[in-house]
């Protein structure tokens, strides 16, 4: 039962049913037209003669008509004096359906509904743009204390579903203070679409001018990072990069206008999400070890028992890739002994019983799906988490915790929850999960009104700053042998010389 619910949840949050999600959000926001649609079609079943073939078409028309006729009717152009536009559009569509059904019967009505389905598909992009304009007006008006009708979006330019530029006219001419407030609200209103906007006040015309800043690419391949990096690169971002930023440290065709989003390996990291998480976590581990951030090695405890980390097994610095309960127990014993030994080394030095200060190399522990590890190992895992939480910082051990959900106590052990300094959310997640890890910035990680999330798109809160980013893509060497040098070299292999390359896929050569 749990697996079916999980598959259904993954499908619902995926890119396929985004139009269904948008329709559901519209129904929740303005239920009156859709309730009117249900009542209208029920009235049709009563008013029209109920024959055997209408009994077959009736339920179909009830379902399709409720979603199609009144969803399309909500966008009909009606006179402004008719009051609430959406409700008036639904009533006009309902009256048209009743009249046509009474005159022509079910057959003609079915043809009309089929035509409406086609129109609905052709107007999908226009309806998405209308939803974006409505969301923009509603969010800004609620933050500024004005009614949405006072804001009008004019001269909008679009690139598909992406708003490139627009003019926002405010009916009441705002003073200087309110201009700054409205400009800030306009810049933040559409952050969840993955595009940043700069807003200025036009002195020639009393309007706000919104322009999209650089948009994120839909895919960026990993490459060799020349020179010493101060942090682990995660991807490219159109925000002010959190963590360390170096636009020139990437060798290859990375967008030079986009800064790199990087994670400070001195801080513990939480990775949440269901979409495009596989490639991100594999690339994160390979990149961190290849760049030498964890000379003490890396332990991977894969609670999902997947094949995502198998490509890392047997490589330099990878101490263990544990996929079974027996491997988990062995890795936990080794980690517990390392943490305990380092702790007592610090105790001896700080107590004056040792003259040499311990210099413990940084070590990383990757734990995926701790709920399953805890369910199978029980108290052993809880005791390790408790000890790890007390001594991880002083023993120079870092944690990367990967989970599908973060809104449940079982998903993240309480002992380590407070240790997680930074957060990465891959793909859209439910509101409860986004609120639990991002707090008031939860809207940045949710799918609002059918927004499109390309594979690898995520939200990162690093060192207190939040922004969207596009993760680097890293192919498996099994699929693309030329990507082998982007991983840590296998154990026992000669030291590899990483050549600078334009495309990030040339083959490395052994050192002479």
Coordinates of C-alpha atoms in Angstrom, one line a residue:
X1 CA 0.0 0.0 0.0
X2 CA 2.8 2.4 0.9
X3 CA 4.6 1.8 -2.4
X4 CA 1.5 2.5 -4.4
X5 CA 0.9 5.8 -2.5
X6 CA 4.5 6.7 -3.1
X7 CA 4.2 6.1 -6.8
X8 CA 1.0 8.1 -7.0
X9 CA 2.7 11.0 -5.1
X10 CA 5.7 10.9 -7.4
X11 CA 3.4 11.0 -10.4
X12 CA 1.3 13.9 -9.0
X13 CA 4.4 16.0 -8.3
X14 CA 5.9 15.2 -11.7
X15 CA 5.8 17.3 -14.9
X16 CA 3.0 15.3 -16.6
X17 CA -0.1 16.3 -14.5
X18 CA 0.9 19.9 -14.1
X19 CA -2.3 21.0 -15.9
X20 CA -4.4 18.8 -13.6
X21 CA -2.7 20.4 -10.6
X22 CA -3.3 23.9 -12.0
X23 CA -7.0 23.0 -12.5
X24 CA -7.2 21.7 -8.9
X25 CA -5.6 24.8 -7.6
X26 CA -8.1 26.9 -9.5
X27 CA -11.0 24.9 -8.1
X28 CA -9.8 25.4 -4.6
X29 CA -9.3 29.1 -5.2
X30 CA -12.7 29.8 -6.8
X31 CA -15.0 26.9 -6.2
X32 CA -18.2 28.7 -7.2
X33 CA -18.0 28.2 -11.1
X34 CA -17.1 24.5 -10.7
X35 CA -19.9 23.9 -8.2
X36 CA -22.2 25.6 -10.7
X37 CA -20.9 23.3 -13.4
X38 CA -21.8 20.2 -11.4
X39 CA -25.3 21.5 -10.7
X40 CA -25.8 22.5 -14.3
X41 CA -24.9 19.1 -15.7
X42 CA -27.1 17.4 -13.1
X43 CA -29.9 19.6 -14.2
X44 CA -29.3 18.5 -17.8
X45 CA -29.7 14.9 -16.8
X46 CA -33.1 15.7 -15.3
X47 CA -34.3 18.1 -18.0
X48 CA -33.4 16.0 -21.0
X49 CA -35.1 12.7 -21.9
X50 CA -33.1 9.9 -20.2
X51 CA -32.6 7.2 -22.8
X52 CA -30.2 4.2 -22.7
X53 CA -27.5 6.0 -24.7
X54 CA -27.7 9.1 -22.6
X55 CA -27.1 6.9 -19.6
X56 CA -23.7 6.0 -21.1
X57 CA -22.8 9.5 -22.1
X58 CA -24.1 11.2 -19.0
X59 CA -21.3 10.3 -16.5
X60 CA -18.7 11.0 -19.1
X61 CA -20.2 14.5 -19.8
X62 CA -20.5 15.1 -16.1
X63 CA -16.8 14.5 -15.5
X64 CA -15.5 16.2 -18.6
X65 CA -18.0 19.0 -18.7
X66 CA -17.3 20.0 -15.1
X67 CA -13.6 20.3 -15.7
X68 CA -13.7 21.6 -19.2
X69 CA -16.8 23.8 -19.7
X70 CA -16.5 25.7 -16.5
X71 CA -12.7 25.9 -16.5
X72 CA -12.9 27.4 -20.0
X73 CA -15.9 29.5 -19.0
X74 CA -13.9 31.1 -16.2
X75 CA -11.8 32.8 -18.9
X76 CA -14.8 34.2 -21.0
X77 CA -14.8 37.9 -21.6
X78 CA -17.7 39.3 -19.7
X79 CA -18.7 42.9 -18.9
X80 CA -16.9 44.4 -15.9
X81 CA -20.2 45.5 -14.4
X82 CA -21.2 41.8 -14.0
X83 CA -19.3 41.6 -10.8
X84 CA -16.9 38.8 -10.1
X85 CA -15.5 37.9 -13.5
X86 CA -14.7 34.2 -12.9
X87 CA -18.2 33.5 -11.5
X88 CA -19.9 35.4 -14.3
X89 CA -17.9 33.4 -16.9
X90 CA -18.9 30.2 -15.3
X91 CA -22.6 31.1 -15.3
X92 CA -22.4 32.2 -19.0
X93 CA -20.9 28.9 -19.9
X94 CA -23.4 27.0 -17.9
X95 CA -26.3 28.8 -19.5
X96 CA -24.9 28.1 -22.9
X97 CA -24.5 24.4 -22.1
X98 CA -28.1 24.1 -20.8
X99 CA -29.5 25.9 -23.8
X100 CA -27.6 23.8 -26.4
X101 CA -28.4 20.6 -24.6
X102 CA -32.1 21.4 -24.4
X103 CA -32.3 22.3 -28.1
X104 CA -29.9 19.8 -29.8
X105 CA -29.6 16.9 -27.3
X106 CA -26.7 15.0 -26.0
X107 CA -25.0 14.2 -29.3
X108 CA -24.5 17.7 -30.4
X109 CA -23.5 18.6 -26.9
X110 CA -20.8 15.9 -26.9
X111 CA -19.4 17.3 -30.1
X112 CA -19.3 20.8 -28.6
X113 CA -17.5 19.5 -25.5
X114 CA -15.0 17.7 -27.7
X115 CA -14.3 21.0 -29.5
X116 CA -14.0 22.7 -26.1
X117 CA -11.4 20.1 -25.1
X118 CA -9.4 21.0 -28.2
X119 CA -9.7 24.7 -27.5
X120 CA -8.6 24.1 -23.9
X121 CA -5.4 22.4 -25.2
X122 CA -4.7 25.2 -27.6
X123 CA -5.1 27.9 -25.0
X124 CA -3.0 26.1 -22.3
X125 CA -0.1 28.6 -22.6
X126 CA -2.4 31.6 -22.6
X127 CA -4.2 30.3 -19.5
X128 CA -0.8 29.7 -17.8
X129 CA 0.1 33.3 -18.5
X130 CA -3.2 34.5 -17.1
X131 CA -2.5 32.6 -13.9
X132 CA 1.0 34.1 -13.6
X133 CA -0.5 37.6 -14.0
X134 CA -3.2 36.8 -11.4
X135 CA -0.6 35.4 -8.9
X136 CA 1.6 38.5 -9.5
X137 CA -1.3 40.9 -8.7
X138 CA -2.6 38.9 -5.7
X139 CA 0.8 38.6 -4.0
X140 CA 1.8 42.2 -4.5
X141 CA -1.6 43.5 -3.4
X142 CA -1.7 41.4 -0.3
X143 CA 1.8 42.6 0.8
X144 CA 1.1 46.3 -0.1
X145 CA -2.4 46.4 1.4
X146 CA -4.2 47.3 -1.8
X147 CA -6.8 45.5 -3.9
X148 CA -5.7 43.5 -6.9
X149 CA -7.7 45.5 -9.3
X150 CA -5.4 48.5 -8.7
X151 CA -2.5 46.7 -10.4
X152 CA -2.6 46.1 -14.1
X153 CA 0.0 44.2 -16.1
X154 CA 0.6 45.9 -19.5
X155 CA 2.9 45.3 -22.5
X156 CA 3.9 41.8 -21.3
X157 CA 6.5 40.0 -23.4
X158 CA 6.8 36.2 -23.1
X159 CA 9.2 33.5 -24.1
X160 CA 6.9 30.5 -24.0
X161 CA 5.9 30.4 -20.3
X162 CA 8.6 32.7 -19.1
X163 CA 7.7 36.3 -18.5
X164 CA 10.5 38.3 -20.1
X165 CA 9.4 41.9 -19.4
X166 CA 6.2 43.7 -18.4
X167 CA 4.9 47.1 -17.2
X168 CA 2.9 47.2 -14.0
X169 CA 0.6 50.2 -13.6
X170 CA -0.7 51.1 -10.2
X171 CA -4.0 53.1 -10.3
X172 CA -3.1 55.1 -7.2
X173 CA 0.1 57.0 -7.9
X174 CA 2.4 55.8 -5.1
X175 CA 4.7 58.0 -3.2
X176 CA 8.5 57.3 -2.9
X177 CA 8.2 55.0 0.1
X178 CA 5.4 52.9 -1.4
X179 CA 7.3 52.7 -4.7
X180 CA 10.2 51.0 -3.0
X181 CA 7.8 48.7 -1.2
X182 CA 6.0 47.7 -4.4
X183 CA 9.2 47.3 -6.3
X184 CA 10.5 44.9 -3.7
X185 CA 7.3 42.9 -3.7
X186 CA 7.2 42.7 -7.5
X187 CA 10.8 41.4 -7.5
X188 CA 9.9 38.7 -5.1
X189 CA 6.5 37.7 -6.4
X190 CA 7.6 35.3 -9.1
X191 CA 10.7 33.8 -7.5
X192 CA 9.1 30.3 -7.5
X193 CA 9.1 30.3 -11.3
X194 CA 12.9 30.0 -11.3
X195 CA 13.5 33.5 -12.9
X196 CA 14.7 36.6 -11.1
X197 CA 13.4 40.0 -11.9
X198 CA 14.7 43.5 -11.6
X199 CA 12.1 46.2 -11.1
X200 CA 12.5 49.9 -11.7
X201 CA 10.2 53.0 -11.7
X202 CA 9.8 54.7 -15.0
X203 CA 9.9 58.5 -14.7
X204 CA 8.5 59.0 -18.2
X205 CA 5.4 56.9 -17.5
X206 CA 4.0 56.2 -14.1
X207 CA 4.6 52.4 -14.3
X208 CA 6.9 49.8 -12.8
X209 CA 9.2 48.1 -15.4
X210 CA 9.9 44.4 -14.7
X211 CA 12.7 42.7 -16.6
X212 CA 13.9 39.1 -16.3
X213 CA 17.5 38.7 -15.2
X214 CA 19.5 35.9 -16.7
X215 CA 17.5 32.7 -16.9
X216 CA 18.9 29.4 -15.8
X217 CA 19.9 26.9 -18.5
X218 CA 18.0 23.6 -18.6
X219 CA 21.2 21.5 -18.4
X220 CA 24.9 22.1 -17.6
X221 CA 27.4 19.3 -17.8
X222 CA 30.1 18.9 -15.1
X223 CA 33.7 19.7 -16.0
X224 CA 37.2 19.9 -14.6
X225 CA 37.5 22.7 -12.1
X226 CA 40.9 24.3 -12.5
X227 CA 42.8 25.6 -9.5
X228 CA 42.0 25.1 -5.8
X229 CA 38.3 25.5 -5.1
X230 CA 37.2 27.0 -1.8
X231 CA 33.8 25.1 -1.8
X232 CA 32.1 22.3 -3.6
X233 CA 30.3 23.5 -6.8
X234 CA 26.7 22.4 -7.0
X235 CA 25.5 24.2 -10.1
X236 CA 24.9 27.5 -11.8
X237 CA 22.5 30.1 -10.4
X238 CA 21.0 33.3 -11.4
X239 CA 20.9 34.6 -7.9
X240 CA 23.6 36.2 -5.8
X241 CA 25.5 32.9 -5.3
X242 CA 25.4 31.6 -1.7
X243 CA 28.6 30.2 -0.4
X244 CA 31.7 30.8 -2.6
X245 CA 31.4 32.3 -6.0
X246 CA 34.0 32.2 -8.8
X247 CA 32.7 32.8 -12.3
X248 CA 36.1 32.1 -13.9
X249 CA 37.1 28.8 -12.2
X250 CA 35.1 26.6 -14.6
X251 CA 36.9 25.4 -17.6
X252 CA 34.6 24.9 -20.5
X253 CA 31.4 26.2 -22.0
X254 CA 29.7 27.0 -18.7
X255 CA 27.5 30.1 -19.0
X256 CA 30.1 32.8 -18.1
X257 CA 27.3 35.2 -17.1
X258 CA 26.0 32.9 -14.4
X259 CA 27.8 32.5 -11.1
X260 CA 28.4 29.1 -9.5
X261 CA 26.4 28.0 -6.5
X262 CA 28.7 26.2 -4.0
X263 CA 28.5 24.4 -0.7
X264 CA 30.9 25.0 2.1
X265 CA 32.2 21.5 3.1
X266 CA 32.7 22.7 6.7
X267 CA 28.9 22.7 7.1
X268 CA 26.5 19.8 7.3
X269 CA 24.1 19.4 4.4
X270 CA 20.5 18.2 4.0
X271 CA 19.3 17.1 0.5
X272 CA 15.5 16.7 0.1
X273 CA 13.5 15.8 -3.0
X274 CA 12.2 13.2 -5.3
X275 CA 12.9 14.5 -8.8
X276 CA 16.5 14.6 -10.3
X277 CA 18.0 13.8 -6.9
X278 CA 19.9 10.8 -8.2
X279 CA 22.3 12.6 -10.5
X280 CA 22.8 15.5 -8.1
X281 CA 23.9 13.4 -5.1
X282 CA 26.2 11.2 -7.2
X283 CA 27.8 14.3 -8.7
X284 CA 28.1 15.9 -5.3
X285 CA 30.0 13.0 -3.8
X286 CA 32.3 12.5 -6.8
X287 CA 33.1 16.2 -7.1
X288 CA 33.8 16.6 -3.4
X289 CA 36.2 13.7 -3.4
X290 CA 37.8 14.6 -6.7
X291 CA 38.6 18.1 -5.5
X292 CA 40.1 16.8 -2.2
X293 CA 37.7 18.3 0.3
X294 CA 37.6 15.1 2.4
X295 CA 41.1 13.7 2.7
X296 CA 39.9 11.5 5.5
X297 CA 37.6 9.6 3.1
X298 CA 33.9 9.2 2.7
X299 CA 31.4 6.6 4.0
X300 CA 28.1 6.1 2.1
X301 CA 25.2 4.4 3.8
X302 CA 22.5 3.9 1.2
X303 CA 19.3 3.2 3.1
X304 CA 17.5 2.9 -0.2
X305 CA 19.7 0.0 -1.3
X306 CA 19.8 1.5 -4.8
X307 CA 22.5 1.4 -7.5
X308 CA 23.1 5.2 -7.4
X309 CA 26.4 5.0 -5.5
X310 CA 27.8 1.8 -7.0
X311 CA 29.9 3.8 -9.4
X312 CA 31.8 5.2 -6.4
X313 CA 32.8 1.9 -4.9
X314 CA 36.5 1.0 -5.2
X315 CA 37.7 4.5 -5.8
X316 CA 40.2 6.6 -4.0
X317 CA 38.9 8.0 -0.7
X318 CA 35.6 6.0 -0.7
X319 CA 35.9 3.9 2.5
X320 CA 32.6 2.1 2.0
X321 CA 29.4 2.0 0.0
X322 CA 27.0 0.2 2.3
X323 CA 23.8 -1.1 0.6
X324 CA 22.6 -3.9 2.9
X325 CA 21.9 -4.1 6.7
X326 CA 25.1 -6.1 7.3
X327 CA 27.1 -3.4 5.4
X328 CA 25.3 -0.7 7.3
X329 CA 26.2 -2.3 10.7
X330 CA 29.9 -2.7 9.7
X331 CA 30.2 0.9 8.5
X332 CA 28.5 2.2 11.6
X333 CA 31.0 0.3 13.8
X334 CA 33.9 1.7 11.9
X335 CA 32.5 5.3 12.0
X336 CA 31.8 5.0 15.8
X337 CA 35.4 3.9 16.5
X338 CA 36.8 6.8 14.4
X339 CA 34.6 9.4 16.1
X340 CA 35.4 7.9 19.6
X341 CA 39.1 7.8 18.9
X342 CA 39.3 11.3 17.6
X343 CA 37.2 12.5 20.6
X344 CA 39.6 11.0 23.1
X345 CA 42.6 12.5 21.2
X346 CA 41.1 15.9 21.7
X347 CA 40.4 15.2 25.4
X348 CA 44.0 14.2 25.9
X349 CA 45.3 17.3 24.2
X350 CA 43.0 19.8 25.9
X351 CA 43.6 18.1 29.3
X352 CA 47.3 18.8 29.0
X353 CA 48.3 15.1 28.8
X354 CA 49.5 15.4 25.2
X355 CA 51.7 18.0 23.7
X356 CA 50.8 17.5 20.1
X357 CA 47.5 19.0 18.8
X358 CA 45.5 16.4 16.9
X359 CA 45.2 17.1 13.2
X360 CA 42.3 15.0 12.0
X361 CA 41.6 15.0 8.3
X362 CA 38.1 15.9 7.3
X363 CA 35.8 12.9 6.8
X364 CA 32.3 12.8 5.3
X365 CA 29.4 10.5 6.0
X366 CA 26.6 10.3 3.5
X367 CA 23.3 8.8 4.8
X368 CA 20.4 8.2 2.5
X369 CA 16.9 7.3 3.8
X370 CA 17.8 7.1 7.5
X371 CA 14.3 5.9 8.2
X372 CA 14.9 2.5 6.6
X373 CA 18.3 2.1 8.3
X374 CA 16.7 2.9 11.6
X375 CA 13.8 0.5 11.0
X376 CA 16.2 -2.4 10.3
X377 CA 19.1 -1.6 12.8
X378 CA 17.0 -0.1 15.6
X379 CA 19.0 1.0 18.6
X380 CA 22.4 0.7 17.0
X381 CA 21.6 3.5 14.5
X382 CA 20.1 5.7 17.3
X383 CA 23.2 5.3 19.5
X384 CA 25.4 6.2 16.6
X385 CA 23.4 9.3 15.8
X386 CA 23.5 10.4 19.4
X387 CA 27.2 10.0 19.6
X388 CA 27.8 11.6 16.2
X389 CA 25.7 14.6 17.2
X390 CA 27.8 15.2 20.3
X391 CA 31.3 14.9 18.7
X392 CA 31.0 15.5 14.9
X393 CA 32.2 19.1 14.9
X394 CA 35.2 18.6 17.2
X395 CA 36.2 15.4 15.4
X396 CA 36.1 17.1 11.9
X397 CA 33.4 14.7 10.6
X398 CA 30.8 16.1 8.2
X399 CA 27.3 14.8 7.4
X400 CA 25.3 14.8 4.1
X401 CA 21.8 13.5 4.8
X402 CA 19.6 12.6 1.8
X403 CA 15.9 11.9 2.2
X404 CA 12.7 12.0 0.1
X405 CA 10.7 13.9 2.7
X406 CA 11.6 16.1 5.6
X407 CA 8.2 16.8 7.2
X408 CA 8.3 13.6 9.3
X409 CA 10.2 12.9 12.5
X410 CA 11.0 9.4 11.2
X411 CA 12.7 10.8 8.1
X412 CA 15.4 12.8 10.0
X413 CA 16.6 11.6 13.4
X414 CA 16.1 14.2 16.0
X415 CA 19.7 13.8 17.2
X416 CA 21.1 15.2 13.9
X417 CA 18.3 17.5 12.8
X418 CA 19.9 20.5 14.5
X419 CA 23.3 19.8 12.9
X420 CA 22.0 20.3 9.4
X421 CA 23.3 23.8 8.5
X422 CA 22.5 24.0 4.8
X423 CA 19.6 22.7 2.7
X424 CA 19.2 21.7 -0.9
X425 CA 15.7 20.8 -2.3
X426 CA 15.7 19.1 -5.7
X427 CA 12.5 19.4 -7.7
X428 CA 9.1 20.6 -6.4
X429 CA 8.1 19.1 -3.1
X430 CA 4.8 19.3 -1.1
X431 CA 4.1 22.4 0.9
X432 CA 4.5 20.6 4.3
X433 CA 8.0 19.3 3.3
X434 CA 9.0 22.7 2.0
X435 CA 7.9 24.5 5.1
X436 CA 9.7 22.1 7.4
X437 CA 13.1 22.8 5.7
X438 CA 12.8 26.3 4.3
X439 CA 10.4 28.0 6.7
X440 CA 8.9 31.2 5.3
X441 CA 10.7 30.6 1.9
X442 CA 8.7 27.4 1.3
X443 CA 7.1 28.8 -1.9
X444 CA 10.5 28.7 -3.7
X445 CA 10.4 24.8 -3.6
X446 CA 6.7 24.2 -4.4
X447 CA 5.0 23.7 -7.8
X448 CA 2.8 26.8 -8.1
X449 CA 0.2 26.9 -10.9
X450 CA 1.9 24.5 -13.2
X451 CA 5.4 26.0 -13.1
X452 CA 7.9 23.8 -15.1
X453 CA 10.9 22.4 -13.2
X454 CA 13.5 21.1 -15.6
X455 CA 15.5 18.0 -14.5
X456 CA 18.3 19.1 -12.2
X457 CA 16.5 22.3 -11.0
X458 CA 16.7 22.9 -7.3
X459 CA 16.6 25.4 -4.5
X460 CA 19.5 25.9 -2.1
X461 CA 19.7 27.7 1.2
X462 CA 23.4 28.0 1.8
X463 CA 24.8 30.0 4.7
X464 CA 21.4 31.7 5.2
X465 CA 20.9 32.8 1.6
X466 CA 18.4 31.1 -0.7
X467 CA 18.2 30.8 -4.5
X468 CA 17.4 28.6 -7.4
X469 CA 20.2 26.7 -9.2
X470 CA 20.7 24.2 -12.0
X471 CA 22.7 21.2 -10.9
X472 CA 25.7 20.0 -12.9
X473 CA 25.0 16.8 -14.9
X474 CA 27.5 13.9 -14.4
X475 CA 27.1 10.8 -16.6
X476 CA 28.1 7.4 -15.4
X477 CA 31.3 6.1 -16.9
X478 CA 29.4 3.0 -17.9
X479 CA 27.2 5.2 -20.1
X480 CA 29.9 7.7 -21.2
X481 CA 33.4 6.4 -20.7
X482 CA 34.8 9.9 -21.4
X483 CA 33.4 11.0 -18.1
X484 CA 35.6 8.7 -16.1
X485 CA 38.1 11.4 -15.2
X486 CA 35.4 13.4 -13.5
X487 CA 35.2 10.7 -10.8
X488 CA 37.9 9.9 -8.2
X489 CA 40.4 7.5 -9.8
X490 CA 40.1 3.8 -9.0
X491 CA 42.2 2.4 -6.2
X492 CA 45.6 1.2 -7.4
X493 CA 45.5 3.3 -10.6
X494 CA 48.4 5.7 -11.4
X495 CA 47.9 9.3 -10.6
X496 CA 45.9 10.9 -13.4
X497 CA 46.7 14.2 -15.1
X498 CA 43.4 16.1 -15.7
X499 CA 43.8 18.0 -19.0
X500 CA 42.0 21.3 -19.4
X501 CA 39.3 20.7 -21.9
X502 CA 36.6 22.7 -23.7
X503 CA 33.9 20.2 -23.4
X504 CA 34.7 18.4 -20.2
X505 CA 34.7 14.9 -21.8
X506 CA 38.3 14.3 -22.9
X507 CA 40.2 11.2 -21.7
X508 CA 42.8 11.6 -19.0
X509 CA 46.4 10.3 -19.4
X510 CA 48.6 8.7 -16.7
X511 CA 51.3 10.9 -15.3
X512 CA 54.9 10.3 -16.6

